[in-house]
Each structure stands twice: as C-alpha cells, then as structure tokens.
PDB file of C-alpha atoms in Angstrom:
ATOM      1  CA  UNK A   1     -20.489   1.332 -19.217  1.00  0.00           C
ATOM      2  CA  UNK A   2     -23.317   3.569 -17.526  1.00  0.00           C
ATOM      3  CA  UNK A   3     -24.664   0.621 -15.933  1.00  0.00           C
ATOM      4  CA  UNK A   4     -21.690  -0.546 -14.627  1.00  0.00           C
ATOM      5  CA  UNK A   5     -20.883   2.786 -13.133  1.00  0.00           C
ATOM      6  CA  UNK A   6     -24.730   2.565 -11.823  1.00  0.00           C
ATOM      7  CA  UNK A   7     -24.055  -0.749 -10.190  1.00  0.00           C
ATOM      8  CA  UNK A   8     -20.572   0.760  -8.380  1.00  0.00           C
ATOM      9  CA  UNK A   9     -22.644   4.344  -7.322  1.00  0.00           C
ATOM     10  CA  UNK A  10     -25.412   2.149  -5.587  1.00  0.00           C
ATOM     11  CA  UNK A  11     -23.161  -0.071  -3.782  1.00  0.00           C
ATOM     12  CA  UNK A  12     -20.847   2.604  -2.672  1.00  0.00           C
ATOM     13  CA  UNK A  13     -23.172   4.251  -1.728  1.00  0.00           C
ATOM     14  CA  UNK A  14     -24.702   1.372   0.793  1.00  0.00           C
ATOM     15  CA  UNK A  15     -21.095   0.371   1.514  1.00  0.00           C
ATOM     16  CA  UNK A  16     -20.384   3.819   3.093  1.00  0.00           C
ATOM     17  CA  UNK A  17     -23.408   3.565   4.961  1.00  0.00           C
ATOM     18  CA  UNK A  18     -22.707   0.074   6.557  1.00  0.00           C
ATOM     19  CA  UNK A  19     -21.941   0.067   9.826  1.00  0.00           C
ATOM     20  CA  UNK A  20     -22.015  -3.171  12.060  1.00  0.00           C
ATOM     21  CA  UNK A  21     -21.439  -5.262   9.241  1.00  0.00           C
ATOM     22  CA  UNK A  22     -23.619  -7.339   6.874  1.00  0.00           C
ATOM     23  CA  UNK A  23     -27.153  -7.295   8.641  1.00  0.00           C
ATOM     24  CA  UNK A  24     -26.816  -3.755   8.684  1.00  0.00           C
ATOM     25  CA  UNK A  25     -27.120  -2.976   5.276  1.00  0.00           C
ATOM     26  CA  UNK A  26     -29.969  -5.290   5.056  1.00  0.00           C
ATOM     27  CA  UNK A  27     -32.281  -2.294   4.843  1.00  0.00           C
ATOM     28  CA  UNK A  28     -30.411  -0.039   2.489  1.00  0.00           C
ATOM     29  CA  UNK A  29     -30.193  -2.828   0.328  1.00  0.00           C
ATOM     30  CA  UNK A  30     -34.212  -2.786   0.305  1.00  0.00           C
ATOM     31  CA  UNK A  31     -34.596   0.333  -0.515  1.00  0.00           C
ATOM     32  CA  UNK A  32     -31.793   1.068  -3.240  1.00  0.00           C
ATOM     33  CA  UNK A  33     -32.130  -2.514  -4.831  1.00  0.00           C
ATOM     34  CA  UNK A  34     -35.534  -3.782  -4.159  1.00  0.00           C
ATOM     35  CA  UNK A  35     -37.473  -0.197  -4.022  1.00  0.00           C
ATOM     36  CA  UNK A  36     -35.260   2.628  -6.146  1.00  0.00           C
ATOM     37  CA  UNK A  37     -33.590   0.740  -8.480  1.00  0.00           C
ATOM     38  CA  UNK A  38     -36.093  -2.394  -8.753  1.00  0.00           C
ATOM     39  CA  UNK A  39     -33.010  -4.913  -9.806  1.00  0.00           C
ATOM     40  CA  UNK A  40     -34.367  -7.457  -7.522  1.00  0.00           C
ATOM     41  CA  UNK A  41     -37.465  -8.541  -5.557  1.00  0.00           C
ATOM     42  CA  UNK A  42     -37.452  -9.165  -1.934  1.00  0.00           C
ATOM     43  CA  UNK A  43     -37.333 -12.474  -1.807  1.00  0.00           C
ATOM     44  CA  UNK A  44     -35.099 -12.779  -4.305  1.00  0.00           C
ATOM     45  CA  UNK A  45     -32.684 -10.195  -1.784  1.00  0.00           C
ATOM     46  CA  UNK A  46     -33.473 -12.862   0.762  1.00  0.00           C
ATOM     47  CA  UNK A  47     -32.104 -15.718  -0.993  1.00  0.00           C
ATOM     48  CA  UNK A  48     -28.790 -13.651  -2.351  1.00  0.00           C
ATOM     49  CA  UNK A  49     -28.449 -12.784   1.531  1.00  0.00           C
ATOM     50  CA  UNK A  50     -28.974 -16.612   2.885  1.00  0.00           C
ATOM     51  CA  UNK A  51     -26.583 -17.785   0.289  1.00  0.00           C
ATOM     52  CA  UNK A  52     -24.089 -14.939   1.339  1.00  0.00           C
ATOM     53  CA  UNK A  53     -24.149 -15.479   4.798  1.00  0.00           C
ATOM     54  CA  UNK A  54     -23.710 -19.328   4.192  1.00  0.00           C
ATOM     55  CA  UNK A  55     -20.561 -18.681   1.437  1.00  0.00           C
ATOM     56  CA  UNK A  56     -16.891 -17.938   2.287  1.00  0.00           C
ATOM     57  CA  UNK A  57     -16.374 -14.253   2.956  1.00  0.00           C
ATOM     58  CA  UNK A  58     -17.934 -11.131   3.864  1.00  0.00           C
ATOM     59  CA  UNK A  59     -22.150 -11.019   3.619  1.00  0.00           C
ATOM     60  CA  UNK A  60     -22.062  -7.354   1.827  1.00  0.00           C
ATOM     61  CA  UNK A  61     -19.702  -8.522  -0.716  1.00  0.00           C
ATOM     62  CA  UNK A  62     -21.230 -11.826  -1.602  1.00  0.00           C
ATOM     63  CA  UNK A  63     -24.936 -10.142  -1.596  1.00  0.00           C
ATOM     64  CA  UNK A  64     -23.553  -7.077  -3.655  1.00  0.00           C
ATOM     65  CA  UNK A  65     -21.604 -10.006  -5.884  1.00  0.00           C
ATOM     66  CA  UNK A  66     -25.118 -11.612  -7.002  1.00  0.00           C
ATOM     67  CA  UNK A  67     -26.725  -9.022  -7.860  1.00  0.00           C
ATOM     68  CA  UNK A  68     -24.158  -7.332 -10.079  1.00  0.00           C
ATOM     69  CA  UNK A  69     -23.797 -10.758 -11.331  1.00  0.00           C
ATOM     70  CA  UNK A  70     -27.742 -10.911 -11.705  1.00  0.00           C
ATOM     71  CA  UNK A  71     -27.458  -7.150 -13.687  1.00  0.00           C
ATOM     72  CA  UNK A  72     -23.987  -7.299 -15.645  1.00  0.00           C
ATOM     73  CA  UNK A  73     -22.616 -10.826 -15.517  1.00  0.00           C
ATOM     74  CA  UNK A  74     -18.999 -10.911 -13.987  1.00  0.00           C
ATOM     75  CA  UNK A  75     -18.474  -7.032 -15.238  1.00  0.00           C
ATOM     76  CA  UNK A  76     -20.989  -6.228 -12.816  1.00  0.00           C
ATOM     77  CA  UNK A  77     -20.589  -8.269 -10.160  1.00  0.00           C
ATOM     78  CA  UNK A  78     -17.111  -6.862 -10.008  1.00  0.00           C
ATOM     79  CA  UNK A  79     -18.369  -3.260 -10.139  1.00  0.00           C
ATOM     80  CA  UNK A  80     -20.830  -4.153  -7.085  1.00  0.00           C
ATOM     81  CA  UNK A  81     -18.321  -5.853  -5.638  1.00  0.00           C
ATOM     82  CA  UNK A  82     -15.969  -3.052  -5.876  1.00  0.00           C
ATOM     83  CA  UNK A  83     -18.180  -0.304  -4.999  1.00  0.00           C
ATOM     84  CA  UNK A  84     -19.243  -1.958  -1.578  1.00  0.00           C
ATOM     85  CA  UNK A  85     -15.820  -2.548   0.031  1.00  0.00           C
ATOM     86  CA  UNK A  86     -14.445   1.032  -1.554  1.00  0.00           C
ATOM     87  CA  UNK A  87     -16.157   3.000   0.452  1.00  0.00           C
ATOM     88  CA  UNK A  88     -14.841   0.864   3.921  1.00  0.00           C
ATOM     89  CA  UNK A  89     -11.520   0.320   2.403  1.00  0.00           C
ATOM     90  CA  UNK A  90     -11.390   4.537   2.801  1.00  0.00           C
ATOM     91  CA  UNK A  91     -12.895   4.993   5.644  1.00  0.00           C
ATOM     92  CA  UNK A  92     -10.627   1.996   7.344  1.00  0.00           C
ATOM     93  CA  UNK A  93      -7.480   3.463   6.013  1.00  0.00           C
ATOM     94  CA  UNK A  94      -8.181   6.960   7.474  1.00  0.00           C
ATOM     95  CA  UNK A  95      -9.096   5.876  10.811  1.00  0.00           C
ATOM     96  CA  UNK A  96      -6.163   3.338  11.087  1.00  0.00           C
ATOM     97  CA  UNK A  97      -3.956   6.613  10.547  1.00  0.00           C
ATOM     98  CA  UNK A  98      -6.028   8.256  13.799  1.00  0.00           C
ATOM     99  CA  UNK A  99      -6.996   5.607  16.052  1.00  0.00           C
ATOM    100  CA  UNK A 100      -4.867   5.199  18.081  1.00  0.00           C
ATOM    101  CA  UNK A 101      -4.484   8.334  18.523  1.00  0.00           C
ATOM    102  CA  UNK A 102      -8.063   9.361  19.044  1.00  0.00           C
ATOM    103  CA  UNK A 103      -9.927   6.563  20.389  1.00  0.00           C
ATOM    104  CA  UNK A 104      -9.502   7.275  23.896  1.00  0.00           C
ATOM    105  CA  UNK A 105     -11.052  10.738  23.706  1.00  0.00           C
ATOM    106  CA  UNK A 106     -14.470  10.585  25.329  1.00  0.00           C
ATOM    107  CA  UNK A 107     -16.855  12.249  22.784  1.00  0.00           C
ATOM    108  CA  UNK A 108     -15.045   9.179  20.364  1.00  0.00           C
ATOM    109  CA  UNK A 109     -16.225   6.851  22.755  1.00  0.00           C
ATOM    110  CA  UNK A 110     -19.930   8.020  22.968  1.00  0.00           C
ATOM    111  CA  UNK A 111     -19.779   8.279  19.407  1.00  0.00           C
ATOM    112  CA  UNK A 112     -19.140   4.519  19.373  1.00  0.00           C
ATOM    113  CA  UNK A 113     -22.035   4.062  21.841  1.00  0.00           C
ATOM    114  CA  UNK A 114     -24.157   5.759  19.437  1.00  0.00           C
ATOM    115  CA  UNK A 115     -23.554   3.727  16.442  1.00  0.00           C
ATOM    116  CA  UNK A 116     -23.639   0.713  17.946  1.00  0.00           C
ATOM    117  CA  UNK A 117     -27.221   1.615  18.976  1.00  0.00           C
ATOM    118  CA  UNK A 118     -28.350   2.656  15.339  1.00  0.00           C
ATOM    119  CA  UNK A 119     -26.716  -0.446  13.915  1.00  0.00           C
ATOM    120  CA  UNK A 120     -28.868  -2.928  16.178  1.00  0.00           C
ATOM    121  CA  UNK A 121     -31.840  -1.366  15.317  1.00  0.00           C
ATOM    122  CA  UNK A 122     -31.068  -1.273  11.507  1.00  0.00           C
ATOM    123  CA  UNK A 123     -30.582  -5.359  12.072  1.00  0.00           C
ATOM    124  CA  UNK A 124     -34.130  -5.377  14.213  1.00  0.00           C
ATOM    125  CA  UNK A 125     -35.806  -3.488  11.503  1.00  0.00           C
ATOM    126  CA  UNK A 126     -34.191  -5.535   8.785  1.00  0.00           C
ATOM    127  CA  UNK A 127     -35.227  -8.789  10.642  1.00  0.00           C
ATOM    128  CA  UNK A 128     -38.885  -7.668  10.681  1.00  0.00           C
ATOM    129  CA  UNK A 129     -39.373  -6.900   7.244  1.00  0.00           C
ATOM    130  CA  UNK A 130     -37.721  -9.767   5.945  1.00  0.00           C
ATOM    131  CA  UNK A 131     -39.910 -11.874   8.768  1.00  0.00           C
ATOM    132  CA  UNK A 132     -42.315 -10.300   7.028  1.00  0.00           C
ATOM    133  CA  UNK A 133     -41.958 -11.778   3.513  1.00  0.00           C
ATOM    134  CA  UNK A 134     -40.023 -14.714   4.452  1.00  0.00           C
ATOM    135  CA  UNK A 135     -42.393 -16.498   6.618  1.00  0.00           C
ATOM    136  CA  UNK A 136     -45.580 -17.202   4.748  1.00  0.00           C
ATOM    137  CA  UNK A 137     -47.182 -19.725   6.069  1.00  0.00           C
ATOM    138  CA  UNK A 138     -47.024 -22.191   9.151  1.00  0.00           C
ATOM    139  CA  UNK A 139     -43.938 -24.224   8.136  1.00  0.00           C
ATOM    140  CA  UNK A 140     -42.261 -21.391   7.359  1.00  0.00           C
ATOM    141  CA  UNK A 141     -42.746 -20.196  11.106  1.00  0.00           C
ATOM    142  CA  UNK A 142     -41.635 -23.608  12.557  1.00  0.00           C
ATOM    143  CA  UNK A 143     -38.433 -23.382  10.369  1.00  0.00           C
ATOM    144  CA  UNK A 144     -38.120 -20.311  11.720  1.00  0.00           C
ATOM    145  CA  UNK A 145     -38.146 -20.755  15.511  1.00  0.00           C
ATOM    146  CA  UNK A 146     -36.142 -23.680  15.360  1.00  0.00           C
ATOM    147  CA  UNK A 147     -33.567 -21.929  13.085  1.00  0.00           C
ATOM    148  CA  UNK A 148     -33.351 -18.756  15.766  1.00  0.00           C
ATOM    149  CA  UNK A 149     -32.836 -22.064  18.659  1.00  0.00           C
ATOM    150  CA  UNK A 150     -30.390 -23.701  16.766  1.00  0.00           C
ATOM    151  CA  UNK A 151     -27.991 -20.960  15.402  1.00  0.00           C
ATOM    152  CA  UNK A 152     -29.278 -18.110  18.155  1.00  0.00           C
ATOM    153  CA  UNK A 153     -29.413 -19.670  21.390  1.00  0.00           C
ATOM    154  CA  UNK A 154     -27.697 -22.995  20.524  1.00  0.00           C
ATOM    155  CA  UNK A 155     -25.102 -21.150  18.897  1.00  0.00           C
ATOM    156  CA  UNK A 156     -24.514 -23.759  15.928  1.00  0.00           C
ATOM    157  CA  UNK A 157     -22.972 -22.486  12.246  1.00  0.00           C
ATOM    158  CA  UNK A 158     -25.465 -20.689   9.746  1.00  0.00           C
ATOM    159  CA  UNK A 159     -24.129 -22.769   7.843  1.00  0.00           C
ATOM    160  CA  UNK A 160     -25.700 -26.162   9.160  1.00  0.00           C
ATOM    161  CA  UNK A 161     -29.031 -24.326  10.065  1.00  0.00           C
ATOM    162  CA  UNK A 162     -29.678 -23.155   6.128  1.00  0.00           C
ATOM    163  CA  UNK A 163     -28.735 -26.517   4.728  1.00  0.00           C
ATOM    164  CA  UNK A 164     -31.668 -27.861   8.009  1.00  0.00           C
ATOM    165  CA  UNK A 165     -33.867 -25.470   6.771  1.00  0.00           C
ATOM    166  CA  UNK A 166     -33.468 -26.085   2.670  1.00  0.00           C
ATOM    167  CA  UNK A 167     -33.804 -29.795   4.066  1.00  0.00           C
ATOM    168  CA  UNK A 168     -37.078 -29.204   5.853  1.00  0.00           C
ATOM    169  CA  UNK A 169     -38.245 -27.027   3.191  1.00  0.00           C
ATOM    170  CA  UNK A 170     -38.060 -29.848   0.768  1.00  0.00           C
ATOM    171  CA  UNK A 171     -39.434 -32.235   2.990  1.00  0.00           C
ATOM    172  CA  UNK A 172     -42.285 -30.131   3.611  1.00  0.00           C
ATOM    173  CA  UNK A 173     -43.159 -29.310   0.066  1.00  0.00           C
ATOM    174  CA  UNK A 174     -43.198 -32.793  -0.703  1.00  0.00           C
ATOM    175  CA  UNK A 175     -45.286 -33.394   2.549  1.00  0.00           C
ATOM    176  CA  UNK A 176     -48.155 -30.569   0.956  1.00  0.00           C
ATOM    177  CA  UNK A 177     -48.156 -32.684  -2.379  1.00  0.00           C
ATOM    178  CA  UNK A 178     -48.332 -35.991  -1.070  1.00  0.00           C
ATOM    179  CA  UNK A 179     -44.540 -37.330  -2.773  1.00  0.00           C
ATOM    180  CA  UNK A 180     -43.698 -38.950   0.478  1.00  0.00           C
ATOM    181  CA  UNK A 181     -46.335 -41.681   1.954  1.00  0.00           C
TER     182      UNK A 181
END
C-alpha cells in the first residue's frame, strides 16, 4: 500500500504544480520520475508523453496513467491517475466559488500575466531537454523539423504527425540496415 500512496504523493504533488497544462509539467515530471524517484528513464518519459498527447484525454493524466501502470499495474495507474487531477480538481473548485467574483481585480490580472510567463518557459525548458535526448542523430533532426512544420506552423493534428514520424522512423531504420533496396 506504501507504494501506492508513493505513486499518489508524487503525482499530487506535480499535479498541484501544473499550470498551463500538459507541457508544463514536462519538467517536474523529470525531476520527480526520471531524477528523484528513478521509475523511468527519459526516453522512456518521452515515449509515455508522445503516446499521451496522441491518446484521448488529458496529457498529465495519460503520462501519470503509464507510469503508475509501469510501477503498480492498474492499482497504480489509478493512484497516479488520481493524485494528478486531485490536486486541480481542488484548486478548480475553489476558484470557481471566487472567480467571478475576483477576476476583475487588477493584482488578479497581473497575477495571470505572471503565470502565463513561467508556464511558457517551463514548456521552452522542457522542449530543450527533451530535444536534447530525443534527437540523436541526423534523421532524428529531419523528423524533427518537419514535425514542428507540419503540426506547428501547418497546424495539422499530433496525432497524424506521430503516426508520420513512427512511419519515417521505421522507414529509416530499415534504410540504415539495408531491408529496403
């Protein structure tokens, strides 16, 4: 039971910490579940995240799903699961009850401005540390450019991009080992 109560702790604690959404828990998840509690490697965080992103639902929960999964089987992924939307399901009750009452107070507003500001940077420094240890090697680069054109500029589903990428992937591999002539 400890390490089910381990699993909700850790993800409650990176669920109250999530602001902006998904991408910005990127690097709390590093550092509690890669670094501190070593339950996954980085790439491994990588491919939970691509799969999440590309899965019905929220990104935190599916991320925090496969990794209790990965721990605890279904007890845990429903104890990570759990612990990262508790924290928001909280916080989103109490500020539904003050909203409307607060929000157009001026320090509230600048307070807004503020954590918008952290949250893009969280995503920036996310993106460069999993640039870092995504993109190994030439192809990897390529796959990456034209996934930020496609889905960035060209504005086209994650969805289609991963299963281009997981495509090209393959198609390179087999490239490297000489499988398609």
């Amino acid at each position: 039971m400890s390490a089910l109560l381990e699993l909700f702790v850790t993800f409650a604690k990176i669920g109250v910490m999530t602001f902006g959404g998904g991408y910005a828990m990127l690097p709390m998840l590093q550092r509690e579940v890669v670094e501190n509690k070593k339950w996954t490697c980085e790439e491994e965080l990588l491919n939970y995240f691509a799969v999440g992103q590309c899965t019905p639902g929220i990104i935190a929960v599916n991320t925090a799903t496969f990794i209790g999964y990965k721990q605890k089987g279904i007890p845990g992924a429903i104890a990570a699961t759990v612990g990262v939307v508790f924290p928001s399901l909280v916080i989103i009750i109490i500020i539904s009850a003050f909203l409307d009452t607060f929000s157009e107070l001026e320090y509230i507003q600048k307070a807004f401005t503020g954590i918008r500001a952290v949250v893009a940077a969280l995503v920036i420094s996310a993106v460069i540390k999993f640039f870092k240890s995504g993109v190994k090697d030439l192809t990897g680069l390529v796959i990456f450019i034209l996934a930020f054109i496609i889905s960035g500029i060209l504005g086209i589903s994650s969805v289609y991009v991963v299963i281009g990428a997981i495509a090209a992937g393959l198609i390179a591999g087999a490239l490297r080992k000489g499988e398609l002539e």
